[in-house]
Amino acid sequence: MTDLKGISVVASDADADSEARRYSRREFIKRVIASGAVASSASFVMGGLAGCAPRRAAVAGSVERLISIDVNGQLRRVDVLPQETLAMTLRYKLGLTGTKLGCDRAECGACTVLVDDVPHYSCSVLTHTVRGRKVVTIEGLASPDGRLHPVQQAVVDEQGFQCAFCMPGFVMATVGFLKVQPNPTREELAHGISGNLCRCQDYDKILTSLMRGAEYLRRA
Ligand code: FES
Ligand code: FES
């Protein structure tokens, strides 16, 4: 009896052990699934909250989105996506629509702005790369008292453009070129701004305007 009882007790213990093992395995799997679900829902909630938060802690390896850039002499605070181009930021975040978007692929020059006094196609510059640099757009050329830049004034005087969609890009490219060559020949200026295209193909009159701009600038 005792033996039988003993055997019986041993058998019950073995059953209990096996049941406990099955239970723990089942429990373990359940917990893994549950914790995974909790982790995903937690990250979903955190992502949602973070998306609404005005500031987000920078995650290692990520790009900070809220940045300051110097545009037309003013420090502008702006929320910028990692892949955002300067043209998009200027036009659609800062309202500087004088910078035009033609091809959006570095071919036409309509989006030209100055970065540290050098003409750049803003459609092909990532906004994050201009932190700490000086950006000037067509809106930043005139004096604070409203007086036009000599190149702008020359365009007005010569009426060198037809639809003028390409005009801001040509003016910015010319202003940048004149910083390194203030007294160009017509051919030199034509070569210097050859990265800009005009769909109306009014190149002769455009060049006449811009040459006059160079002359105004030398006199200024
Ligand atoms: S829009 Fe940038 S080069 Fe055409
Ligand atoms: S004047 Fe029309 S695109 Fe240049």
mmCIF file of C-alpha atoms and ligand atoms in Angstrom:
data_model
loop_
_atom_site.group_PDB
_atom_site.id
_atom_site.type_symbol
_atom_site.label_atom_id
_atom_site.label_comp_id
_atom_site.label_asym_id
_atom_site.label_seq_id
_atom_site.Cartn_x
_atom_site.Cartn_y
_atom_site.Cartn_z
ATOM 1 C CA MET A 1 0.000 0.000 0.000
ATOM 2 C CA THR A 2 2.636 2.230 1.114
ATOM 3 C CA ASP A 3 4.600 1.103 -1.877
ATOM 4 C CA LEU A 4 1.544 1.424 -4.063
ATOM 5 C CA LYS A 5 0.721 4.687 -2.471
ATOM 6 C CA GLY A 6 4.325 5.645 -2.871
ATOM 7 C CA ILE A 7 4.220 4.634 -6.560
ATOM 8 C CA SER A 8 0.943 6.407 -6.894
ATOM 9 C CA VAL A 9 2.423 9.493 -5.273
ATOM 10 C CA VAL A 10 5.438 9.316 -7.617
ATOM 11 C CA ALA A 11 3.126 8.931 -10.641
ATOM 12 C CA SER A 12 1.108 11.959 -9.547
ATOM 13 C CA ASP A 13 4.292 13.994 -9.072
ATOM 14 C CA ALA A 14 5.465 13.025 -12.564
ATOM 15 C CA ASP A 15 2.105 14.048 -14.033
ATOM 16 C CA ALA A 16 2.240 17.273 -12.111
ATOM 17 C CA ASP A 17 5.811 17.945 -13.333
ATOM 18 C CA SER A 18 4.879 17.235 -16.914
ATOM 19 C CA GLU A 19 1.765 19.404 -16.601
ATOM 20 C CA ALA A 20 3.864 22.164 -15.040
ATOM 21 C CA ARG A 21 6.383 21.911 -17.908
ATOM 22 C CA ARG A 22 3.606 22.060 -20.517
ATOM 23 C CA TYR A 23 2.044 24.969 -18.678
ATOM 24 C CA SER A 24 5.278 26.869 -18.403
ATOM 25 C CA ARG A 25 6.031 26.360 -22.099
ATOM 26 C CA ARG A 26 2.550 27.455 -23.047
ATOM 27 C CA GLU A 27 2.817 30.358 -20.613
ATOM 28 C CA PHE A 28 6.204 31.276 -22.009
ATOM 29 C CA ILE A 29 4.916 31.393 -25.598
ATOM 30 C CA LYS A 30 1.846 33.326 -24.512
ATOM 31 C CA ARG A 31 4.005 35.823 -22.697
ATOM 32 C CA VAL A 32 6.327 36.285 -25.670
ATOM 33 C CA ILE A 33 3.382 36.935 -27.957
ATOM 34 C CA ALA A 34 1.756 39.210 -25.409
ATOM 35 C CA SER A 35 4.919 41.181 -24.749
ATOM 36 C CA GLY A 36 5.517 41.521 -28.516
ATOM 37 C CA ALA A 37 2.002 42.841 -28.941
ATOM 38 C CA VAL A 38 2.470 45.211 -26.036
ATOM 39 C CA ALA A 39 5.812 46.364 -27.440
ATOM 40 C CA SER A 40 4.301 47.022 -30.867
ATOM 41 C CA SER A 41 1.294 48.806 -29.495
ATOM 42 C CA ALA A 42 3.557 50.782 -27.165
ATOM 43 C CA SER A 43 5.725 51.899 -30.045
ATOM 44 C CA PHE A 44 2.594 52.749 -32.043
ATOM 45 C CA VAL A 45 1.278 54.878 -29.192
ATOM 46 C CA MET A 46 4.686 56.440 -28.603
ATOM 47 C CA GLY A 47 5.047 57.135 -32.319
ATOM 48 C CA GLY A 48 1.643 58.750 -32.335
ATOM 49 C CA LEU A 49 2.409 60.857 -29.296
ATOM 50 C CA ALA A 50 5.845 61.749 -30.612
ATOM 51 C CA GLY A 51 4.309 62.807 -33.915
ATOM 52 C CA CYS A 52 2.099 65.279 -32.052
ATOM 53 C CA ALA A 53 4.847 66.543 -29.783
ATOM 54 C CA PRO A 54 6.456 69.800 -30.854
ATOM 55 C CA ARG A 55 9.923 68.458 -30.043
ATOM 56 C CA ARG A 56 11.169 64.904 -30.292
ATOM 57 C CA ALA A 57 14.187 63.436 -28.644
ATOM 58 C CA ALA A 58 16.757 62.585 -31.315
ATOM 59 C CA VAL A 59 17.187 58.831 -31.702
ATOM 60 C CA ALA A 60 20.742 57.679 -32.308
ATOM 61 C CA GLY A 61 21.451 57.705 -36.056
ATOM 62 C CA SER A 62 18.350 59.774 -36.885
ATOM 63 C CA VAL A 63 18.305 63.334 -38.226
ATOM 64 C CA GLU A 64 16.935 66.107 -36.049
ATOM 65 C CA ARG A 65 13.919 67.573 -37.819
ATOM 66 C CA LEU A 66 13.495 70.938 -36.151
ATOM 67 C CA ILE A 67 16.402 73.016 -37.428
ATOM 68 C CA SER A 68 17.414 76.669 -37.797
ATOM 69 C CA ILE A 69 18.571 78.010 -41.142
ATOM 70 C CA ASP A 70 19.801 81.466 -42.085
ATOM 71 C CA VAL A 71 17.613 82.694 -44.932
ATOM 72 C CA ASN A 72 17.905 86.262 -46.212
ATOM 73 C CA GLY A 73 19.696 87.304 -43.022
ATOM 74 C CA GLN A 74 17.050 85.875 -40.694
ATOM 75 C CA LEU A 75 17.350 82.753 -38.591
ATOM 76 C CA ARG A 76 14.298 80.647 -39.491
ATOM 77 C CA ARG A 77 13.201 77.686 -37.350
ATOM 78 C CA VAL A 78 11.624 75.000 -39.492
ATOM 79 C CA ASP A 79 10.537 71.363 -39.283
ATOM 80 C CA VAL A 80 12.365 69.593 -42.120
ATOM 81 C CA LEU A 81 12.118 65.991 -43.308
ATOM 82 C CA PRO A 82 15.474 64.226 -43.794
ATOM 83 C CA GLN A 83 14.950 63.969 -47.570
ATOM 84 C CA GLU A 84 13.492 67.467 -48.029
ATOM 85 C CA THR A 85 15.065 69.762 -50.618
ATOM 86 C CA LEU A 86 15.850 73.406 -49.990
ATOM 87 C CA ALA A 87 13.426 74.438 -52.755
ATOM 88 C CA MET A 88 10.564 72.644 -50.963
ATOM 89 C CA THR A 89 11.464 74.202 -47.613
ATOM 90 C CA LEU A 90 11.771 77.702 -49.061
ATOM 91 C CA ARG A 91 8.552 77.569 -51.051
ATOM 92 C CA TYR A 92 6.235 75.475 -48.923
ATOM 93 C CA LYS A 93 7.482 75.938 -45.363
ATOM 94 C CA LEU A 94 8.834 79.502 -45.459
ATOM 95 C CA GLY A 95 6.521 80.948 -48.117
ATOM 96 C CA LEU A 96 9.405 82.198 -50.294
ATOM 97 C CA THR A 97 7.733 81.415 -53.607
ATOM 98 C CA GLY A 98 10.037 83.662 -55.621
ATOM 99 C CA THR A 99 12.212 80.556 -55.923
ATOM 100 C CA LYS A 100 10.604 78.651 -58.797
ATOM 101 C CA LEU A 101 10.443 74.931 -59.420
ATOM 102 C CA GLY A 102 10.773 74.035 -63.091
ATOM 103 C CA CYS A 103 12.266 70.605 -63.650
ATOM 104 C CA ASP A 104 12.937 69.683 -59.976
ATOM 105 C CA ARG A 105 15.936 67.680 -61.223
ATOM 106 C CA ALA A 106 18.919 70.036 -61.616
ATOM 107 C CA GLU A 107 18.381 70.885 -65.255
ATOM 108 C CA CYS A 108 16.703 74.283 -65.669
ATOM 109 C CA GLY A 109 18.079 76.594 -62.959
ATOM 110 C CA ALA A 110 14.681 78.120 -62.102
ATOM 111 C CA CYS A 111 15.274 77.257 -58.442
ATOM 112 C CA THR A 112 18.693 78.934 -58.172
ATOM 113 C CA VAL A 113 19.529 80.519 -54.803
ATOM 114 C CA LEU A 114 22.802 81.570 -53.235
ATOM 115 C CA VAL A 115 24.329 79.407 -50.536
ATOM 116 C CA ASP A 116 27.317 81.209 -49.014
ATOM 117 C CA ASP A 117 27.266 83.505 -52.064
ATOM 118 C CA VAL A 118 27.540 80.614 -54.548
ATOM 119 C CA PRO A 119 24.617 79.822 -56.894
ATOM 120 C CA HIS A 120 23.013 76.436 -56.197
ATOM 121 C CA TYR A 121 20.023 74.585 -57.626
ATOM 122 C CA SER A 122 17.862 74.499 -54.515
ATOM 123 C CA CYS A 123 15.862 71.545 -55.916
ATOM 124 C CA SER A 124 19.012 69.470 -55.556
ATOM 125 C CA VAL A 125 20.248 70.583 -52.151
ATOM 126 C CA LEU A 126 18.984 68.897 -48.996
ATOM 127 C CA THR A 127 17.835 71.488 -46.480
ATOM 128 C CA HIS A 128 19.710 69.733 -43.662
ATOM 129 C CA THR A 129 23.001 70.445 -45.442
ATOM 130 C CA VAL A 130 22.585 74.241 -45.298
ATOM 131 C CA ARG A 131 22.568 74.471 -41.505
ATOM 132 C CA GLY A 132 25.132 77.069 -40.476
ATOM 133 C CA ARG A 133 25.331 78.477 -44.031
ATOM 134 C CA LYS A 134 23.844 81.652 -45.520
ATOM 135 C CA VAL A 135 20.965 81.203 -47.950
ATOM 136 C CA VAL A 136 19.806 84.125 -50.097
ATOM 137 C CA THR A 137 16.718 83.976 -52.295
ATOM 138 C CA ILE A 138 15.328 86.510 -54.757
ATOM 139 C CA GLU A 139 13.289 87.995 -51.856
ATOM 140 C CA GLY A 140 16.504 88.791 -50.009
ATOM 141 C CA LEU A 141 18.191 90.853 -52.741
ATOM 142 C CA ALA A 142 16.448 94.200 -52.289
ATOM 143 C CA SER A 143 17.607 96.594 -49.545
ATOM 144 C CA PRO A 144 15.547 96.792 -46.352
ATOM 145 C CA ASP A 145 14.198 100.153 -47.605
ATOM 146 C CA GLY A 146 12.772 98.377 -50.664
ATOM 147 C CA ARG A 147 15.398 99.533 -53.177
ATOM 148 C CA LEU A 148 15.901 96.830 -55.809
ATOM 149 C CA HIS A 149 19.250 95.140 -56.277
ATOM 150 C CA PRO A 150 21.034 96.629 -59.361
ATOM 151 C CA VAL A 151 20.478 93.401 -61.329
ATOM 152 C CA GLN A 152 16.757 93.451 -60.505
ATOM 153 C CA GLN A 153 16.559 97.116 -61.473
ATOM 154 C CA ALA A 154 18.238 96.369 -64.799
ATOM 155 C CA VAL A 155 15.660 93.641 -65.531
ATOM 156 C CA VAL A 156 12.874 96.148 -64.865
ATOM 157 C CA ASP A 157 14.540 98.786 -67.055
ATOM 158 C CA GLU A 158 15.283 96.438 -69.955
ATOM 159 C CA GLN A 159 12.104 94.319 -69.713
ATOM 160 C CA GLY A 160 14.284 91.397 -70.721
ATOM 161 C CA PHE A 161 11.942 88.496 -69.984
ATOM 162 C CA GLN A 162 8.676 87.302 -71.519
ATOM 163 C CA CYS A 163 6.713 85.190 -68.998
ATOM 164 C CA ALA A 164 9.531 85.706 -66.447
ATOM 165 C CA PHE A 165 9.114 82.299 -64.810
ATOM 166 C CA CYS A 166 12.838 81.733 -65.216
ATOM 167 C CA MET A 167 13.739 85.274 -64.134
ATOM 168 C CA PRO A 168 14.466 84.741 -60.389
ATOM 169 C CA GLY A 169 16.828 81.905 -61.231
ATOM 170 C CA PHE A 170 18.663 83.994 -63.857
ATOM 171 C CA VAL A 171 18.932 86.952 -61.481
ATOM 172 C CA MET A 172 20.326 84.806 -58.644
ATOM 173 C CA ALA A 173 22.788 83.074 -60.966
ATOM 174 C CA THR A 174 23.932 86.458 -62.274
ATOM 175 C CA VAL A 175 24.314 87.972 -58.801
ATOM 176 C CA GLY A 176 26.417 84.970 -57.790
ATOM 177 C CA PHE A 177 28.526 85.138 -60.956
ATOM 178 C CA LEU A 178 29.158 88.885 -60.574
ATOM 179 C CA LYS A 179 30.600 88.283 -57.122
ATOM 180 C CA VAL A 180 33.546 86.500 -58.725
ATOM 181 C CA GLN A 181 33.609 88.328 -62.075
ATOM 182 C CA PRO A 182 32.182 91.847 -61.647
ATOM 183 C CA ASN A 183 33.176 93.039 -65.122
ATOM 184 C CA PRO A 184 32.361 90.202 -67.534
ATOM 185 C CA THR A 185 32.164 90.306 -71.318
ATOM 186 C CA ARG A 186 28.820 89.291 -72.797
ATOM 187 C CA GLU A 187 30.287 85.892 -73.659
ATOM 188 C CA GLU A 188 31.665 85.398 -70.163
ATOM 189 C CA LEU A 189 28.338 86.228 -68.576
ATOM 190 C CA ALA A 190 26.517 83.956 -71.042
ATOM 191 C CA HIS A 191 28.869 81.153 -70.069
ATOM 192 C CA GLY A 192 28.594 81.970 -66.351
ATOM 193 C CA ILE A 193 24.809 81.614 -66.340
ATOM 194 C CA SER A 194 24.597 78.819 -68.901
ATOM 195 C CA GLY A 195 23.121 76.511 -66.254
ATOM 196 C CA ASN A 196 19.859 78.437 -66.514
ATOM 197 C CA LEU A 197 17.277 77.779 -69.214
ATOM 198 C CA CYS A 198 14.432 79.897 -70.532
ATOM 199 C CA ARG A 199 11.463 78.185 -72.120
ATOM 200 C CA CYS A 200 10.505 81.381 -73.909
ATOM 201 C CA GLN A 201 14.024 81.343 -75.326
ATOM 202 C CA ASP A 202 14.476 85.070 -74.920
ATOM 203 C CA TYR A 203 18.195 84.700 -74.310
ATOM 204 C CA ASP A 204 19.403 87.736 -76.211
ATOM 205 C CA LYS A 205 17.201 90.167 -74.309
ATOM 206 C CA ILE A 206 17.889 88.367 -71.024
ATOM 207 C CA LEU A 207 21.599 88.757 -71.563
ATOM 208 C CA THR A 208 21.215 92.434 -72.417
ATOM 209 C CA SER A 209 19.303 92.956 -69.142
ATOM 210 C CA LEU A 210 21.867 91.105 -67.105
ATOM 211 C CA MET A 211 24.800 92.910 -68.700
ATOM 212 C CA ARG A 212 23.110 96.152 -67.745
ATOM 213 C CA GLY A 213 22.721 94.736 -64.239
ATOM 214 C CA ALA A 214 26.475 94.145 -64.094
ATOM 215 C CA GLU A 215 27.016 97.747 -65.153
ATOM 216 C CA TYR A 216 24.565 99.079 -62.508
ATOM 217 C CA LEU A 217 26.304 96.968 -59.870
ATOM 218 C CA ARG A 218 29.749 98.342 -60.730
ATOM 219 C CA ARG A 219 28.369 101.866 -60.431
ATOM 220 C CA ALA A 220 26.529 101.207 -57.162
HETATM 221 S S1 FES B 1 13.896 73.267 -60.674
HETATM 222 FE FE1 FES B 1 15.886 73.111 -59.926
HETATM 223 S S2 FES B 1 17.119 73.001 -61.688
HETATM 224 FE FE2 FES B 1 15.097 72.985 -62.454
HETATM 225 S S1 FES B 2 10.887 84.262 -69.973
HETATM 226 FE FE1 FES B 2 9.500 82.614 -69.973
HETATM 227 S S2 FES B 2 10.656 80.930 -69.256
HETATM 228 FE FE2 FES B 2 12.070 82.533 -69.448
#
